[in-house]
Tab-separated table of C-alpha atoms in Angstrom:
chain	number	residue	atom	x	y	z
A	1	MET	CA	28.627	-5.311	0.778
A	2	THR	CA	25.156	-6.186	1.371
A	3	ASP	CA	21.819	-7.340	-0.668
A	4	GLY	CA	20.410	-3.887	-0.682
A	5	ALA	CA	23.966	-2.119	-1.290
A	6	LEU	CA	24.537	-4.154	-4.458
A	7	ARG	CA	20.990	-4.035	-5.490
A	8	ASP	CA	21.096	-0.007	-5.281
A	9	ALA	CA	24.300	-0.269	-7.100
A	10	VAL	CA	23.043	-2.180	-10.746
A	11	ALA	CA	19.641	-0.603	-10.514
A	12	THR	CA	19.518	1.107	-14.036
A	13	PRO	CA	17.995	4.719	-14.415
A	14	ALA	CA	15.462	3.805	-15.211
A	15	ALA	CA	14.434	1.346	-12.150
A	16	GLU	CA	15.201	4.242	-10.150
A	17	ALA	CA	12.803	6.477	-12.160
A	18	ALA	CA	10.321	4.342	-11.485
A	19	ARG	CA	10.181	3.566	-8.070
A	20	TYR	CA	10.765	7.577	-7.591
A	21	ALA	CA	7.450	8.757	-10.123
A	22	LEU	CA	6.019	5.043	-8.133
A	23	LEU	CA	6.560	6.487	-4.787
A	24	ARG	CA	5.569	10.230	-5.553
A	25	ARG	CA	2.726	8.637	-6.556
A	26	LEU	CA	1.672	7.321	-2.854
A	27	ALA	CA	2.956	9.570	-0.899
A	28	PRO	CA	-1.306	11.318	-1.065
A	29	SER	CA	-1.284	7.854	0.288
A	30	MET	CA	1.374	8.122	2.576
A	31	ARG	CA	0.235	10.613	3.774
A	32	HIS	CA	-3.182	9.471	5.077
A	33	HIS	CA	-1.117	6.974	6.323
A	34	LEU	CA	0.813	8.750	9.095
A	35	VAL	CA	-2.330	11.175	9.745
A	36	VAL	CA	-5.301	8.900	9.614
A	37	ASN	CA	-3.998	7.746	13.676
A	38	LEU	CA	-3.143	11.522	14.628
A	39	GLN	CA	-6.362	12.993	14.374
A	40	PRO	CA	-8.341	11.510	16.628
A	41	ILE	CA	-5.754	12.908	19.374
A	42	GLY	CA	-6.290	15.996	19.463
A	43	MET	CA	-10.149	15.160	19.595
A	44	VAL	CA	-10.268	12.800	22.209
A	45	TYR	CA	-7.190	15.377	24.459
A	46	GLU	CA	-10.340	17.860	23.604
A	47	VAL	CA	-13.053	16.225	25.652
A	48	MET	CA	-10.821	14.889	27.995
A	49	GLU	CA	-10.269	18.846	28.862
A	50	ARG	CA	-13.837	19.909	29.040
A	51	ARG	CA	-14.795	16.402	31.819
A	52	LEU	CA	-11.313	17.678	33.397
A	53	ARG	CA	-12.963	21.593	34.239
A	54	ALA	CA	-15.927	20.126	35.741
A	55	PRO	CA	-16.478	21.152	39.110
A	56	GLN	CA	-15.623	16.791	39.842
A	57	PRO	CA	-14.474	15.165	37.235
A	58	ASN	CA	-15.029	11.900	36.539
A	59	MET	CA	-11.783	10.335	36.719
A	60	ALA	CA	-13.337	6.777	35.064
A	61	ASP	CA	-14.018	8.568	31.929
A	62	VAL	CA	-10.315	10.586	32.245
A	63	HIS	CA	-8.624	6.785	32.087
A	64	ASP	CA	-11.084	5.956	29.533
A	65	GLY	CA	-9.290	8.424	27.476
A	66	VAL	CA	-6.165	8.318	28.488
A	67	HIS	CA	-5.768	4.652	27.763
A	68	LYS	CA	-7.758	5.975	23.897
A	69	ILE	CA	-4.564	8.388	23.538
A	70	ASN	CA	-2.330	6.009	24.326
A	71	GLY	CA	-3.782	3.326	21.625
A	72	TYR	CA	-4.399	6.386	18.587
A	73	ALA	CA	-0.305	7.548	19.836
A	74	ARG	CA	0.723	3.110	19.527
A	75	ALA	CA	-1.478	3.011	16.637
A	76	ALA	CA	0.660	6.121	14.976
A	77	LEU	CA	3.817	5.662	15.402
A	78	ALA	CA	3.496	1.917	13.604
A	79	SER	CA	1.691	3.671	11.097
A	80	CYS	CA	5.297	6.019	10.501
A	81	LEU	CA	7.635	3.008	10.341
A	82	ASP	CA	5.800	1.584	8.204
A	83	VAL	CA	5.753	4.538	5.664
A	84	VAL	CA	9.765	4.371	6.161
A	85	THR	CA	10.131	1.179	5.159
A	86	TRP	CA	7.746	2.144	2.259
A	87	LEU	CA	10.343	4.467	1.048
A	88	ALA	CA	13.936	2.853	2.839
A	89	PRO	CA	13.143	-1.385	2.410
A	90	GLU	CA	14.427	-3.650	4.130
A	91	ASP	CA	16.362	-6.081	0.874
A	92	ALA	CA	15.614	-9.267	3.249
A	93	ALA	CA	12.333	-8.826	4.403
A	94	ARG	CA	10.256	-11.658	2.952
A	95	ILE	CA	6.164	-11.215	3.300
A	96	THR	CA	3.255	-14.176	1.887
A	97	ALA	CA	1.176	-13.383	-1.011
A	98	GLU	CA	-2.110	-12.969	1.684
A	99	GLN	CA	0.207	-10.306	3.788
A	100	GLY	CA	1.624	-8.184	0.551
A	101	VAL	CA	-2.065	-8.399	-0.787
A	102	ARG	CA	-3.531	-6.979	2.568
A	103	GLU	CA	-0.351	-4.615	2.901
A	104	CYS	CA	-0.426	-3.051	-0.768
A	105	LEU	CA	-4.547	-2.633	-0.392
A	106	SER	CA	-4.081	-1.052	2.706
A	107	LEU	CA	-2.554	1.792	1.832
A	108	VAL	CA	-4.418	2.730	-1.390
A	109	GLN	CA	-7.612	1.995	-0.807
A	110	THR	CA	-8.591	4.886	0.123
A	111	SER	CA	-7.269	6.468	-2.988
A	112	PHE	CA	-8.748	4.388	-5.121
A	113	THR	CA	-11.957	4.956	-3.932
A	114	PHE	CA	-11.967	8.496	-4.177
A	115	ARG	CA	-11.177	7.490	-7.720
A	116	GLY	CA	-13.697	5.708	-8.855
A	117	PHE	CA	-11.212	2.060	-8.171
A	118	ILE	CA	-13.027	-0.520	-5.854
A	119	LEU	CA	-10.615	-3.263	-4.686
A	120	ARG	CA	-11.086	-6.557	-4.715
A	121	ASP	CA	-9.333	-9.403	-2.184
A	122	ALA	CA	-9.575	-12.297	-3.914
A	123	VAL	CA	-6.109	-14.028	-2.229
A	124	GLU	CA	-6.460	-17.048	-0.835
A	125	PRO	CA	-3.169	-18.073	1.974
A	126	SER	CA	-0.859	-19.828	1.048
A	127	ALA	CA	2.972	-21.280	2.204
A	128	GLY	CA	6.015	-19.895	0.587
A	129	ALA	CA	7.369	-15.986	0.334
A	130	VAL	CA	9.068	-13.720	-1.595
A	131	SER	CA	10.679	-10.245	-1.683
A	132	ARG	CA	8.977	-7.542	-0.027
A	133	PRO	CA	10.292	-4.942	-1.015
A	134	ALA	CA	9.618	-6.802	-4.819
A	135	PHE	CA	5.932	-7.741	-3.955
A	136	ARG	CA	5.250	-3.858	-3.611
A	137	ASN	CA	6.871	-1.878	-5.293
A	138	VAL	CA	6.234	-4.528	-8.743
A	139	VAL	CA	2.311	-4.338	-7.068
A	140	THR	CA	1.668	-1.612	-6.384
A	141	ALA	CA	3.303	-0.226	-9.516
A	142	ALA	CA	0.842	-3.069	-11.433
A	143	LEU	CA	-1.973	-1.360	-9.335
A	144	LEU	CA	-1.294	2.289	-10.361
A	145	HIS	CA	-0.322	1.189	-13.897
A	146	VAL	CA	-4.013	-0.919	-14.698
A	147	THR	CA	-6.370	2.609	-13.277
A	148	ASP	CA	-4.306	4.781	-15.492
A	149	GLU	CA	-4.879	2.768	-18.248
A	150	ASN	CA	-8.101	1.819	-17.425
A	151	ALA	CA	-11.560	3.933	-16.672
A	152	PRO	CA	-13.406	4.433	-14.165
A	153	PRO	CA	-15.590	3.502	-12.522
A	154	ALA	CA	-13.995	-0.591	-12.141
A	155	GLU	CA	-13.694	-3.457	-9.977
A	156	LEU	CA	-9.844	-4.811	-10.099
A	157	VAL	CA	-9.858	-8.457	-8.856
A	158	ILE	CA	-6.114	-9.311	-6.918
A	159	ALA	CA	-5.753	-12.863	-6.636
A	160	ALA	CA	-3.148	-15.079	-6.561
A	161	GLU	CA	-1.587	-18.696	-6.782
A	162	PRO	CA	1.487	-20.921	-5.908
A	163	THR	CA	3.388	-21.999	-8.518
A	164	SER	CA	6.689	-24.116	-8.243
A	165	GLU	CA	8.584	-21.396	-9.379
A	166	ALA	CA	7.248	-18.531	-8.070
A	167	LEU	CA	4.577	-16.838	-6.815
A	168	VAL	CA	2.012	-15.675	-9.988
A	169	VAL	CA	-0.048	-12.050	-8.750
A	170	THR	CA	-3.412	-11.211	-10.885
A	171	ILE	CA	-4.890	-7.376	-11.074
A	172	ASN	CA	-8.206	-8.223	-13.470
A	173	PRO	CA	-10.088	-4.856	-14.498
A	174	THR	CA	-13.752	-5.262	-14.510
A	175	PRO	CA	-16.346	-1.958	-15.215
A	176	THR	CA	-18.020	-1.914	-12.726
A	177	ALA	CA	-21.620	0.688	-12.787
A	178	GLY	CA	-22.224	3.517	-10.305
A	179	GLU	CA	-20.280	6.968	-10.050
A	180	GLN	CA	-16.795	7.708	-11.661
A	181	GLY	CA	-15.314	8.427	-8.527
A	182	PHE	CA	-14.376	12.940	-7.928
A	183	ALA	CA	-10.233	13.092	-7.781
A	184	THR	CA	-9.097	15.021	-10.114
A	185	ALA	CA	-5.313	13.591	-11.917
A	186	PRO	CA	-3.258	11.889	-10.441
A	187	ALA	CA	-0.484	14.052	-8.312
A	188	TYR	CA	2.534	12.799	-10.630
A	189	ARG	CA	2.756	11.545	-14.266
A	190	PRO	CA	1.294	7.986	-14.978
A	191	ILE	CA	3.299	5.099	-14.357
A	192	THR	CA	4.140	3.238	-17.820
A	193	TRP	CA	4.422	-0.057	-18.965
A	194	ASP	CA	7.919	1.209	-19.063
A	195	ASP	CA	7.976	1.824	-15.415
A	196	LEU	CA	6.615	-1.101	-14.926
A	197	GLN	CA	9.336	-3.192	-16.969
A	198	ALA	CA	12.069	-1.711	-14.998
A	199	LEU	CA	10.539	-2.262	-11.488
A	200	ALA	CA	10.347	-5.798	-12.412
A	201	ALA	CA	13.253	-6.495	-13.882
A	202	ALA	CA	15.602	-4.602	-10.851
A	203	ASP	CA	13.582	-7.195	-8.864
A	204	SER	CA	14.023	-10.077	-11.447
A	205	VAL	CA	10.105	-10.225	-11.111
A	206	THR	CA	8.341	-11.329	-15.069
A	207	LEU	CA	5.343	-8.965	-16.234
A	208	GLN	CA	2.642	-10.394	-18.399
A	209	ARG	CA	-0.348	-8.859	-20.431
A	210	GLU	CA	-3.383	-10.944	-20.113
A	211	GLY	CA	-6.632	-8.525	-21.326
A	212	ARG	CA	-6.636	-5.241	-20.068
A	213	GLY	CA	-5.021	-7.086	-16.601
A	214	LEU	CA	-1.602	-8.204	-16.091
A	215	ARG	CA	0.260	-11.045	-15.046
A	216	ILE	CA	3.232	-10.892	-12.218
A	217	SER	CA	5.311	-13.478	-11.284
A	218	LEU	CA	7.230	-13.050	-8.418
A	219	PRO	CA	9.918	-15.371	-7.753
A	220	TRP	CA	9.865	-17.163	-4.107
A	221	VAL	CA	12.451	-16.116	-1.633
A	222	LEU	CA	11.539	-19.378	0.546
A	223	ALA	CA	10.560	-22.714	0.288
A	224	SER	CA	6.765	-22.962	-0.623
A	225	ALA	CA	5.424	-26.361	1.370
């Protein structure tokens, strides 16, 4: 039995329900992630079509348009493959703190901005790696939980500190002045503390509350240098 099959076999109903709620909350961000590189293709095509209708088309401009479409198509394919790894995680995948925070923020940052929350990445490069599915599940759910529990506008600072036993990720919200955002209610129900605990337990992650923020300890998979 593979690690992924084993984890699915022992997953509790609470963990499965929490994962479903997390994916439902992430669905709008995933949709944006998928289409952001597809939309420019149509715009470039329309420009190329007009140029090709000219009596003497400038082929250099046409070639430039083709090159742009190819670039957008490759980026769109990469986005599709990335979203698939959120839906069906590769259980053996590993990730560093810097990469993990970058991946999580690249998916949710736009939607959080609409809701009135600024995400600030304060993670410094460090050696060692943790489970990529665990990082994505628990840290992204934690970001949603903190913003569900705190009113906008606010800034969330995400930091990480390597210890001998684990990578410790902290999320600390600070109220700020400014607009409260203009998004309505979340696309699905809030991510609760029970959801977070269920997700963390499924991946052997430890959670602690720190005031309004959270402290997340992810066990090392590869030895820290």
